[in-house]
Protein backbone atom coordinates (compact mmCIF):
# COMPACT_ATOMS: atom_id res chain seq x y z
CA UNK A 1 0.00 0.00 0.00
CA UNK A 2 2.92 2.32 0.60
CA UNK A 3 3.98 1.67 -2.99
CA UNK A 4 0.44 2.41 -4.22
CA UNK A 5 0.43 5.72 -2.36
CA UNK A 6 3.85 6.63 -3.72
CA UNK A 7 2.50 6.13 -7.24
CA UNK A 8 -0.68 8.13 -6.59
CA UNK A 9 -3.06 5.23 -6.00
CA UNK A 10 -5.10 4.07 -3.04
CA UNK A 11 -6.45 0.68 -2.12
CA UNK A 12 -9.94 1.85 -3.16
CA UNK A 13 -8.63 2.31 -6.74
CA UNK A 14 -8.18 -1.45 -7.04
CA UNK A 15 -10.57 -4.35 -7.33
CA UNK A 16 -9.16 -7.06 -5.10
CA UNK A 17 -9.66 -10.59 -6.45
CA UNK A 18 -9.01 -13.44 -4.04
CA UNK A 19 -6.85 -16.03 -5.80
CA UNK A 20 -4.34 -18.60 -4.65
CA UNK A 21 -0.76 -17.72 -5.60
CA UNK A 22 -0.62 -20.53 -8.17
CA UNK A 23 -3.81 -19.30 -9.90
CA UNK A 24 -2.37 -15.86 -10.66
CA UNK A 25 -0.33 -16.71 -13.81
CA UNK A 26 -3.36 -18.21 -15.61
CA UNK A 27 -5.66 -15.41 -14.43
CA UNK A 28 -3.23 -12.83 -15.83
CA UNK A 29 -2.77 -14.72 -19.10
CA UNK A 30 -6.55 -14.99 -19.58
CA UNK A 31 -7.13 -11.30 -18.81
CA UNK A 32 -9.17 -12.07 -15.70
CA UNK A 33 -6.81 -9.82 -13.71
CA UNK A 34 -4.40 -7.07 -14.73
CA UNK A 35 -1.83 -7.62 -11.98
CA UNK A 36 -1.17 -9.99 -9.13
CA UNK A 37 0.81 -10.28 -5.94
CA UNK A 38 2.53 -13.63 -5.89
CA UNK A 39 5.82 -15.41 -5.37
CA UNK A 40 7.82 -18.17 -6.99
CA UNK A 41 7.27 -20.36 -8.87
CA UNK A 42 4.23 -18.38 -10.02
CA UNK A 43 6.32 -15.35 -10.94
CA UNK A 44 8.41 -17.36 -13.40
CA UNK A 45 5.24 -18.89 -14.88
CA UNK A 46 3.62 -15.47 -15.30
CA UNK A 47 6.76 -14.04 -16.89
CA UNK A 48 6.87 -16.89 -19.40
CA UNK A 49 3.34 -15.88 -20.46
CA UNK A 50 4.37 -12.29 -21.12
CA UNK A 51 3.77 -10.67 -17.72
CA UNK A 52 6.10 -7.96 -16.44
CA UNK A 53 7.38 -7.42 -12.90
CA UNK A 54 6.10 -4.13 -11.49
CA UNK A 55 7.63 -4.37 -8.02
CA UNK A 56 9.85 -6.93 -6.37
CA UNK A 57 12.17 -7.30 -3.42
CA UNK A 58 15.21 -6.39 -5.48
CA UNK A 59 13.85 -3.06 -6.70
CA UNK A 60 12.07 -2.17 -3.46
CA UNK A 61 14.88 -2.89 -1.00
CA UNK A 62 13.47 -0.57 1.63
CA UNK A 63 9.89 -1.80 1.47
CA UNK A 64 8.31 -4.63 3.39
CA UNK A 65 6.35 -6.71 0.90
CA UNK A 66 5.39 -9.66 3.12
CA UNK A 67 4.27 -9.61 6.72
CA UNK A 68 3.04 -11.92 9.42
CA UNK A 69 0.15 -10.50 11.42
CA UNK A 70 -0.97 -11.78 14.82
CA UNK A 71 -2.88 -10.06 17.58
CA UNK A 72 -1.54 -9.47 21.09
CA UNK A 73 -3.36 -12.39 22.64
CA UNK A 74 -2.08 -14.80 19.99
CA UNK A 75 1.51 -13.69 20.55
CA UNK A 76 1.19 -13.76 24.35
CA UNK A 77 -0.38 -17.23 24.28
CA UNK A 78 2.08 -18.65 21.75
CA UNK A 79 5.26 -16.59 22.10
CA UNK A 80 7.55 -19.63 22.09
CA UNK A 81 5.97 -20.95 18.89
CA UNK A 82 6.42 -17.60 17.12
CA UNK A 83 10.05 -17.46 18.19
CA UNK A 84 10.48 -21.06 16.96
CA UNK A 85 8.99 -20.16 13.55
CA UNK A 86 11.27 -17.13 13.21
CA UNK A 87 14.29 -19.23 14.18
CA UNK A 88 13.23 -21.93 11.69
CA UNK A 89 13.01 -19.34 8.91
CA UNK A 90 16.49 -18.07 9.76
CA UNK A 91 17.88 -21.61 9.92
CA UNK A 92 16.25 -22.55 6.60
CA UNK A 93 17.67 -19.46 4.91
CA UNK A 94 21.16 -20.14 6.26
CA UNK A 95 20.93 -23.76 5.07
CA UNK A 96 19.78 -22.66 1.62
CA UNK A 97 22.65 -20.17 1.39
CA UNK A 98 25.16 -22.84 2.41
CA UNK A 99 23.70 -25.71 0.33
CA UNK A 100 21.73 -24.13 -2.54
CA UNK A 101 21.78 -27.16 -4.87
CA UNK A 102 20.60 -29.61 -2.21
CA UNK A 103 18.03 -27.14 -0.88
CA UNK A 104 16.68 -26.48 -4.37
CA UNK A 105 16.33 -30.21 -5.01
CA UNK A 106 14.32 -30.63 -1.79
CA UNK A 107 12.18 -27.52 -2.34
CA UNK A 108 11.48 -28.14 -6.02
CA UNK A 109 9.37 -31.23 -5.28
CA UNK A 110 6.42 -29.55 -3.49
CA UNK A 111 6.57 -26.62 -5.94
CA UNK A 112 6.48 -29.07 -8.85
CA UNK A 113 9.27 -27.29 -10.72
CA UNK A 114 12.81 -28.23 -11.64
CA UNK A 115 15.73 -27.58 -9.33
CA UNK A 116 17.14 -25.22 -11.96
CA UNK A 117 13.91 -23.20 -12.14
CA UNK A 118 13.81 -22.94 -8.38
CA UNK A 119 17.41 -21.71 -8.24
CA UNK A 120 16.63 -19.17 -10.96
CA UNK A 121 13.56 -18.01 -9.02
CA UNK A 122 15.56 -17.51 -5.83
CA UNK A 123 18.17 -15.61 -7.79
CA UNK A 124 15.48 -12.97 -8.38
CA UNK A 125 14.66 -12.64 -4.69
CA UNK A 126 16.29 -10.50 -2.08
CA UNK A 127 15.81 -12.04 1.34
CA UNK A 128 17.53 -10.21 4.20
CA UNK A 129 19.54 -12.54 6.43
CA UNK A 130 19.49 -12.62 10.22
CA UNK A 131 22.27 -10.08 10.68
CA UNK A 132 20.65 -7.61 8.26
CA UNK A 133 17.27 -8.03 9.96
CA UNK A 134 18.90 -7.53 13.35
CA UNK A 135 20.48 -4.29 12.14
CA UNK A 136 17.50 -2.82 10.33
CA UNK A 137 15.03 -3.66 13.08
CA UNK A 138 17.08 -1.80 15.67
CA UNK A 139 15.53 1.44 16.81
CA UNK A 140 18.77 3.29 16.07
CA UNK A 141 18.80 2.38 12.37
CA UNK A 142 18.59 4.96 9.62
CA UNK A 143 15.23 6.43 8.70
CA UNK A 144 14.93 3.96 5.80
CA UNK A 145 15.37 0.97 8.09
CA UNK A 146 12.83 -1.83 8.02
CA UNK A 147 11.89 -0.76 11.55
CA UNK A 148 10.96 2.67 10.23
CA UNK A 149 9.17 1.14 7.24
CA UNK A 150 7.33 -1.32 9.47
CA UNK A 151 6.11 1.62 11.54
CA UNK A 152 4.89 3.29 8.32
CA UNK A 153 3.14 0.08 7.24
CA UNK A 154 1.54 -0.23 10.68
CA UNK A 155 0.25 3.35 10.50
CA UNK A 156 -1.00 2.90 6.94
CA UNK A 157 -2.83 -0.37 7.68
CA UNK A 158 -4.45 1.26 10.70
CA UNK A 159 -5.50 4.35 8.70
CA UNK A 160 -7.08 2.15 6.01
CA UNK A 161 -8.99 0.09 8.57
CA UNK A 162 -7.01 -3.04 7.74
CA UNK A 163 -5.91 -3.48 11.34
CA UNK A 164 -6.85 -1.97 14.67
CA UNK A 165 -3.53 -1.11 16.29
CA UNK A 166 -5.10 -1.31 19.73
CA UNK A 167 -5.36 -5.08 19.17
CA UNK A 168 -1.77 -5.47 17.99
CA UNK A 169 1.61 -4.75 19.48
CA UNK A 170 3.18 -1.57 18.24
CA UNK A 171 6.59 -2.11 16.64
CA UNK A 172 8.56 -1.05 19.73
CA UNK A 173 6.69 -3.46 21.94
CA UNK A 174 6.74 -6.30 19.41
CA UNK A 175 10.50 -6.07 19.02
CA UNK A 176 10.93 -6.16 22.79
CA UNK A 177 8.51 -9.08 23.22
CA UNK A 178 9.46 -11.23 20.27
CA UNK A 179 12.14 -10.19 17.82
CA UNK A 180 14.82 -9.61 20.47
CA UNK A 181 14.28 -13.20 21.68
CA UNK A 182 15.02 -14.78 18.30
CA UNK A 183 18.26 -16.75 18.20
PDB file of C-alpha atoms in Angstrom:
ATOM      1  CA  UNK A   1       0.000   0.000   0.000  1.00  0.00           C
ATOM      2  CA  UNK A   2       2.917   2.318   0.602  1.00  0.00           C
ATOM      3  CA  UNK A   3       3.976   1.671  -2.991  1.00  0.00           C
ATOM      4  CA  UNK A   4       0.437   2.409  -4.217  1.00  0.00           C
ATOM      5  CA  UNK A   5       0.433   5.719  -2.358  1.00  0.00           C
ATOM      6  CA  UNK A   6       3.848   6.630  -3.719  1.00  0.00           C
ATOM      7  CA  UNK A   7       2.496   6.128  -7.244  1.00  0.00           C
ATOM      8  CA  UNK A   8      -0.677   8.132  -6.594  1.00  0.00           C
ATOM      9  CA  UNK A   9      -3.060   5.226  -6.003  1.00  0.00           C
ATOM     10  CA  UNK A  10      -5.104   4.074  -3.042  1.00  0.00           C
ATOM     11  CA  UNK A  11      -6.448   0.677  -2.121  1.00  0.00           C
ATOM     12  CA  UNK A  12      -9.937   1.849  -3.165  1.00  0.00           C
ATOM     13  CA  UNK A  13      -8.626   2.313  -6.742  1.00  0.00           C
ATOM     14  CA  UNK A  14      -8.179  -1.454  -7.036  1.00  0.00           C
ATOM     15  CA  UNK A  15     -10.570  -4.345  -7.329  1.00  0.00           C
ATOM     16  CA  UNK A  16      -9.156  -7.063  -5.098  1.00  0.00           C
ATOM     17  CA  UNK A  17      -9.658 -10.591  -6.455  1.00  0.00           C
ATOM     18  CA  UNK A  18      -9.008 -13.444  -4.035  1.00  0.00           C
ATOM     19  CA  UNK A  19      -6.850 -16.030  -5.803  1.00  0.00           C
ATOM     20  CA  UNK A  20      -4.340 -18.597  -4.646  1.00  0.00           C
ATOM     21  CA  UNK A  21      -0.759 -17.724  -5.598  1.00  0.00           C
ATOM     22  CA  UNK A  22      -0.620 -20.527  -8.172  1.00  0.00           C
ATOM     23  CA  UNK A  23      -3.813 -19.296  -9.905  1.00  0.00           C
ATOM     24  CA  UNK A  24      -2.368 -15.864 -10.659  1.00  0.00           C
ATOM     25  CA  UNK A  25      -0.334 -16.714 -13.809  1.00  0.00           C
ATOM     26  CA  UNK A  26      -3.361 -18.206 -15.610  1.00  0.00           C
ATOM     27  CA  UNK A  27      -5.663 -15.405 -14.427  1.00  0.00           C
ATOM     28  CA  UNK A  28      -3.233 -12.833 -15.825  1.00  0.00           C
ATOM     29  CA  UNK A  29      -2.773 -14.717 -19.103  1.00  0.00           C
ATOM     30  CA  UNK A  30      -6.551 -14.989 -19.580  1.00  0.00           C
ATOM     31  CA  UNK A  31      -7.127 -11.303 -18.813  1.00  0.00           C
ATOM     32  CA  UNK A  32      -9.168 -12.068 -15.698  1.00  0.00           C
ATOM     33  CA  UNK A  33      -6.813  -9.823 -13.705  1.00  0.00           C
ATOM     34  CA  UNK A  34      -4.400  -7.072 -14.730  1.00  0.00           C
ATOM     35  CA  UNK A  35      -1.832  -7.623 -11.981  1.00  0.00           C
ATOM     36  CA  UNK A  36      -1.172  -9.988  -9.131  1.00  0.00           C
ATOM     37  CA  UNK A  37       0.807 -10.283  -5.943  1.00  0.00           C
ATOM     38  CA  UNK A  38       2.533 -13.627  -5.890  1.00  0.00           C
ATOM     39  CA  UNK A  39       5.815 -15.414  -5.371  1.00  0.00           C
ATOM     40  CA  UNK A  40       7.822 -18.165  -6.993  1.00  0.00           C
ATOM     41  CA  UNK A  41       7.272 -20.361  -8.873  1.00  0.00           C
ATOM     42  CA  UNK A  42       4.226 -18.382 -10.023  1.00  0.00           C
ATOM     43  CA  UNK A  43       6.322 -15.348 -10.942  1.00  0.00           C
ATOM     44  CA  UNK A  44       8.405 -17.360 -13.399  1.00  0.00           C
ATOM     45  CA  UNK A  45       5.241 -18.894 -14.881  1.00  0.00           C
ATOM     46  CA  UNK A  46       3.620 -15.475 -15.302  1.00  0.00           C
ATOM     47  CA  UNK A  47       6.764 -14.036 -16.895  1.00  0.00           C
ATOM     48  CA  UNK A  48       6.871 -16.895 -19.399  1.00  0.00           C
ATOM     49  CA  UNK A  49       3.340 -15.881 -20.463  1.00  0.00           C
ATOM     50  CA  UNK A  50       4.373 -12.292 -21.120  1.00  0.00           C
ATOM     51  CA  UNK A  51       3.775 -10.668 -17.721  1.00  0.00           C
ATOM     52  CA  UNK A  52       6.104  -7.958 -16.444  1.00  0.00           C
ATOM     53  CA  UNK A  53       7.383  -7.418 -12.899  1.00  0.00           C
ATOM     54  CA  UNK A  54       6.098  -4.129 -11.489  1.00  0.00           C
ATOM     55  CA  UNK A  55       7.625  -4.367  -8.021  1.00  0.00           C
ATOM     56  CA  UNK A  56       9.851  -6.931  -6.370  1.00  0.00           C
ATOM     57  CA  UNK A  57      12.173  -7.302  -3.416  1.00  0.00           C
ATOM     58  CA  UNK A  58      15.207  -6.393  -5.485  1.00  0.00           C
ATOM     59  CA  UNK A  59      13.851  -3.056  -6.705  1.00  0.00           C
ATOM     60  CA  UNK A  60      12.070  -2.169  -3.456  1.00  0.00           C
ATOM     61  CA  UNK A  61      14.875  -2.892  -1.003  1.00  0.00           C
ATOM     62  CA  UNK A  62      13.468  -0.567   1.632  1.00  0.00           C
ATOM     63  CA  UNK A  63       9.895  -1.804   1.466  1.00  0.00           C
ATOM     64  CA  UNK A  64       8.314  -4.628   3.385  1.00  0.00           C
ATOM     65  CA  UNK A  65       6.349  -6.714   0.900  1.00  0.00           C
ATOM     66  CA  UNK A  66       5.390  -9.660   3.123  1.00  0.00           C
ATOM     67  CA  UNK A  67       4.269  -9.609   6.723  1.00  0.00           C
ATOM     68  CA  UNK A  68       3.042 -11.924   9.423  1.00  0.00           C
ATOM     69  CA  UNK A  69       0.149 -10.497  11.424  1.00  0.00           C
ATOM     70  CA  UNK A  70      -0.970 -11.778  14.821  1.00  0.00           C
ATOM     71  CA  UNK A  71      -2.884 -10.056  17.576  1.00  0.00           C
ATOM     72  CA  UNK A  72      -1.536  -9.467  21.092  1.00  0.00           C
ATOM     73  CA  UNK A  73      -3.364 -12.392  22.641  1.00  0.00           C
ATOM     74  CA  UNK A  74      -2.084 -14.798  19.989  1.00  0.00           C
ATOM     75  CA  UNK A  75       1.510 -13.690  20.553  1.00  0.00           C
ATOM     76  CA  UNK A  76       1.187 -13.760  24.347  1.00  0.00           C
ATOM     77  CA  UNK A  77      -0.385 -17.231  24.284  1.00  0.00           C
ATOM     78  CA  UNK A  78       2.080 -18.655  21.746  1.00  0.00           C
ATOM     79  CA  UNK A  79       5.259 -16.591  22.105  1.00  0.00           C
ATOM     80  CA  UNK A  80       7.549 -19.635  22.090  1.00  0.00           C
ATOM     81  CA  UNK A  81       5.967 -20.950  18.888  1.00  0.00           C
ATOM     82  CA  UNK A  82       6.416 -17.597  17.120  1.00  0.00           C
ATOM     83  CA  UNK A  83      10.047 -17.464  18.193  1.00  0.00           C
ATOM     84  CA  UNK A  84      10.481 -21.055  16.959  1.00  0.00           C
ATOM     85  CA  UNK A  85       8.987 -20.155  13.551  1.00  0.00           C
ATOM     86  CA  UNK A  86      11.268 -17.126  13.208  1.00  0.00           C
ATOM     87  CA  UNK A  87      14.286 -19.231  14.182  1.00  0.00           C
ATOM     88  CA  UNK A  88      13.231 -21.934  11.693  1.00  0.00           C
ATOM     89  CA  UNK A  89      13.008 -19.342   8.910  1.00  0.00           C
ATOM     90  CA  UNK A  90      16.486 -18.070   9.761  1.00  0.00           C
ATOM     91  CA  UNK A  91      17.878 -21.609   9.919  1.00  0.00           C
ATOM     92  CA  UNK A  92      16.255 -22.546   6.597  1.00  0.00           C
ATOM     93  CA  UNK A  93      17.672 -19.457   4.908  1.00  0.00           C
ATOM     94  CA  UNK A  94      21.164 -20.139   6.261  1.00  0.00           C
ATOM     95  CA  UNK A  95      20.934 -23.758   5.072  1.00  0.00           C
ATOM     96  CA  UNK A  96      19.780 -22.656   1.621  1.00  0.00           C
ATOM     97  CA  UNK A  97      22.648 -20.166   1.391  1.00  0.00           C
ATOM     98  CA  UNK A  98      25.164 -22.842   2.414  1.00  0.00           C
ATOM     99  CA  UNK A  99      23.702 -25.712   0.329  1.00  0.00           C
ATOM    100  CA  UNK A 100      21.726 -24.133  -2.538  1.00  0.00           C
ATOM    101  CA  UNK A 101      21.780 -27.162  -4.867  1.00  0.00           C
ATOM    102  CA  UNK A 102      20.597 -29.615  -2.210  1.00  0.00           C
ATOM    103  CA  UNK A 103      18.031 -27.141  -0.883  1.00  0.00           C
ATOM    104  CA  UNK A 104      16.677 -26.475  -4.366  1.00  0.00           C
ATOM    105  CA  UNK A 105      16.332 -30.207  -5.006  1.00  0.00           C
ATOM    106  CA  UNK A 106      14.316 -30.627  -1.792  1.00  0.00           C
ATOM    107  CA  UNK A 107      12.179 -27.520  -2.342  1.00  0.00           C
ATOM    108  CA  UNK A 108      11.483 -28.143  -6.024  1.00  0.00           C
ATOM    109  CA  UNK A 109       9.372 -31.232  -5.277  1.00  0.00           C
ATOM    110  CA  UNK A 110       6.415 -29.553  -3.494  1.00  0.00           C
ATOM    111  CA  UNK A 111       6.567 -26.622  -5.936  1.00  0.00           C
ATOM    112  CA  UNK A 112       6.482 -29.075  -8.854  1.00  0.00           C
ATOM    113  CA  UNK A 113       9.268 -27.288 -10.720  1.00  0.00           C
ATOM    114  CA  UNK A 114      12.808 -28.230 -11.636  1.00  0.00           C
ATOM    115  CA  UNK A 115      15.727 -27.580  -9.330  1.00  0.00           C
ATOM    116  CA  UNK A 116      17.139 -25.219 -11.962  1.00  0.00           C
ATOM    117  CA  UNK A 117      13.910 -23.202 -12.141  1.00  0.00           C
ATOM    118  CA  UNK A 118      13.806 -22.941  -8.375  1.00  0.00           C
ATOM    119  CA  UNK A 119      17.406 -21.712  -8.237  1.00  0.00           C
ATOM    120  CA  UNK A 120      16.630 -19.168 -10.959  1.00  0.00           C
ATOM    121  CA  UNK A 121      13.565 -18.010  -9.022  1.00  0.00           C
ATOM    122  CA  UNK A 122      15.560 -17.510  -5.831  1.00  0.00           C
ATOM    123  CA  UNK A 123      18.168 -15.614  -7.794  1.00  0.00           C
ATOM    124  CA  UNK A 124      15.478 -12.973  -8.383  1.00  0.00           C
ATOM    125  CA  UNK A 125      14.665 -12.642  -4.688  1.00  0.00           C
ATOM    126  CA  UNK A 126      16.290 -10.502  -2.075  1.00  0.00           C
ATOM    127  CA  UNK A 127      15.810 -12.041   1.344  1.00  0.00           C
ATOM    128  CA  UNK A 128      17.527 -10.210   4.199  1.00  0.00           C
ATOM    129  CA  UNK A 129      19.539 -12.536   6.428  1.00  0.00           C
ATOM    130  CA  UNK A 130      19.486 -12.620  10.221  1.00  0.00           C
ATOM    131  CA  UNK A 131      22.273 -10.077  10.677  1.00  0.00           C
ATOM    132  CA  UNK A 132      20.650  -7.613   8.261  1.00  0.00           C
ATOM    133  CA  UNK A 133      17.274  -8.030   9.963  1.00  0.00           C
ATOM    134  CA  UNK A 134      18.896  -7.532  13.349  1.00  0.00           C
ATOM    135  CA  UNK A 135      20.484  -4.293  12.138  1.00  0.00           C
ATOM    136  CA  UNK A 136      17.499  -2.822  10.332  1.00  0.00           C
ATOM    137  CA  UNK A 137      15.031  -3.662  13.078  1.00  0.00           C
ATOM    138  CA  UNK A 138      17.082  -1.798  15.665  1.00  0.00           C
ATOM    139  CA  UNK A 139      15.531   1.442  16.813  1.00  0.00           C
ATOM    140  CA  UNK A 140      18.771   3.287  16.072  1.00  0.00           C
ATOM    141  CA  UNK A 141      18.802   2.382  12.369  1.00  0.00           C
ATOM    142  CA  UNK A 142      18.592   4.960   9.622  1.00  0.00           C
ATOM    143  CA  UNK A 143      15.227   6.429   8.704  1.00  0.00           C
ATOM    144  CA  UNK A 144      14.934   3.963   5.801  1.00  0.00           C
ATOM    145  CA  UNK A 145      15.367   0.966   8.089  1.00  0.00           C
ATOM    146  CA  UNK A 146      12.834  -1.827   8.022  1.00  0.00           C
ATOM    147  CA  UNK A 147      11.889  -0.762  11.547  1.00  0.00           C
ATOM    148  CA  UNK A 148      10.957   2.675  10.230  1.00  0.00           C
ATOM    149  CA  UNK A 149       9.173   1.144   7.239  1.00  0.00           C
ATOM    150  CA  UNK A 150       7.328  -1.321   9.467  1.00  0.00           C
ATOM    151  CA  UNK A 151       6.111   1.621  11.539  1.00  0.00           C
ATOM    152  CA  UNK A 152       4.891   3.290   8.316  1.00  0.00           C
ATOM    153  CA  UNK A 153       3.139   0.077   7.241  1.00  0.00           C
ATOM    154  CA  UNK A 154       1.537  -0.231  10.678  1.00  0.00           C
ATOM    155  CA  UNK A 155       0.251   3.354  10.499  1.00  0.00           C
ATOM    156  CA  UNK A 156      -1.001   2.900   6.936  1.00  0.00           C
ATOM    157  CA  UNK A 157      -2.831  -0.367   7.679  1.00  0.00           C
ATOM    158  CA  UNK A 158      -4.451   1.257  10.700  1.00  0.00           C
ATOM    159  CA  UNK A 159      -5.499   4.354   8.695  1.00  0.00           C
ATOM    160  CA  UNK A 160      -7.082   2.146   6.010  1.00  0.00           C
ATOM    161  CA  UNK A 161      -8.992   0.092   8.573  1.00  0.00           C
ATOM    162  CA  UNK A 162      -7.010  -3.037   7.738  1.00  0.00           C
ATOM    163  CA  UNK A 163      -5.906  -3.477  11.340  1.00  0.00           C
ATOM    164  CA  UNK A 164      -6.851  -1.972  14.673  1.00  0.00           C
ATOM    165  CA  UNK A 165      -3.528  -1.112  16.289  1.00  0.00           C
ATOM    166  CA  UNK A 166      -5.104  -1.305  19.728  1.00  0.00           C
ATOM    167  CA  UNK A 167      -5.360  -5.078  19.175  1.00  0.00           C
ATOM    168  CA  UNK A 168      -1.768  -5.466  17.994  1.00  0.00           C
ATOM    169  CA  UNK A 169       1.607  -4.747  19.479  1.00  0.00           C
ATOM    170  CA  UNK A 170       3.182  -1.574  18.237  1.00  0.00           C
ATOM    171  CA  UNK A 171       6.586  -2.105  16.636  1.00  0.00           C
ATOM    172  CA  UNK A 172       8.563  -1.048  19.732  1.00  0.00           C
ATOM    173  CA  UNK A 173       6.689  -3.463  21.941  1.00  0.00           C
ATOM    174  CA  UNK A 174       6.745  -6.299  19.406  1.00  0.00           C
ATOM    175  CA  UNK A 175      10.501  -6.074  19.018  1.00  0.00           C
ATOM    176  CA  UNK A 176      10.928  -6.157  22.791  1.00  0.00           C
ATOM    177  CA  UNK A 177       8.514  -9.080  23.223  1.00  0.00           C
ATOM    178  CA  UNK A 178       9.457 -11.232  20.267  1.00  0.00           C
ATOM    179  CA  UNK A 179      12.142 -10.188  17.821  1.00  0.00           C
ATOM    180  CA  UNK A 180      14.821  -9.610  20.467  1.00  0.00           C
ATOM    181  CA  UNK A 181      14.278 -13.197  21.676  1.00  0.00           C
ATOM    182  CA  UNK A 182      15.018 -14.781  18.304  1.00  0.00           C
ATOM    183  CA  UNK A 183      18.260 -16.752  18.202  1.00  0.00           C
TER     184      UNK A 183
END
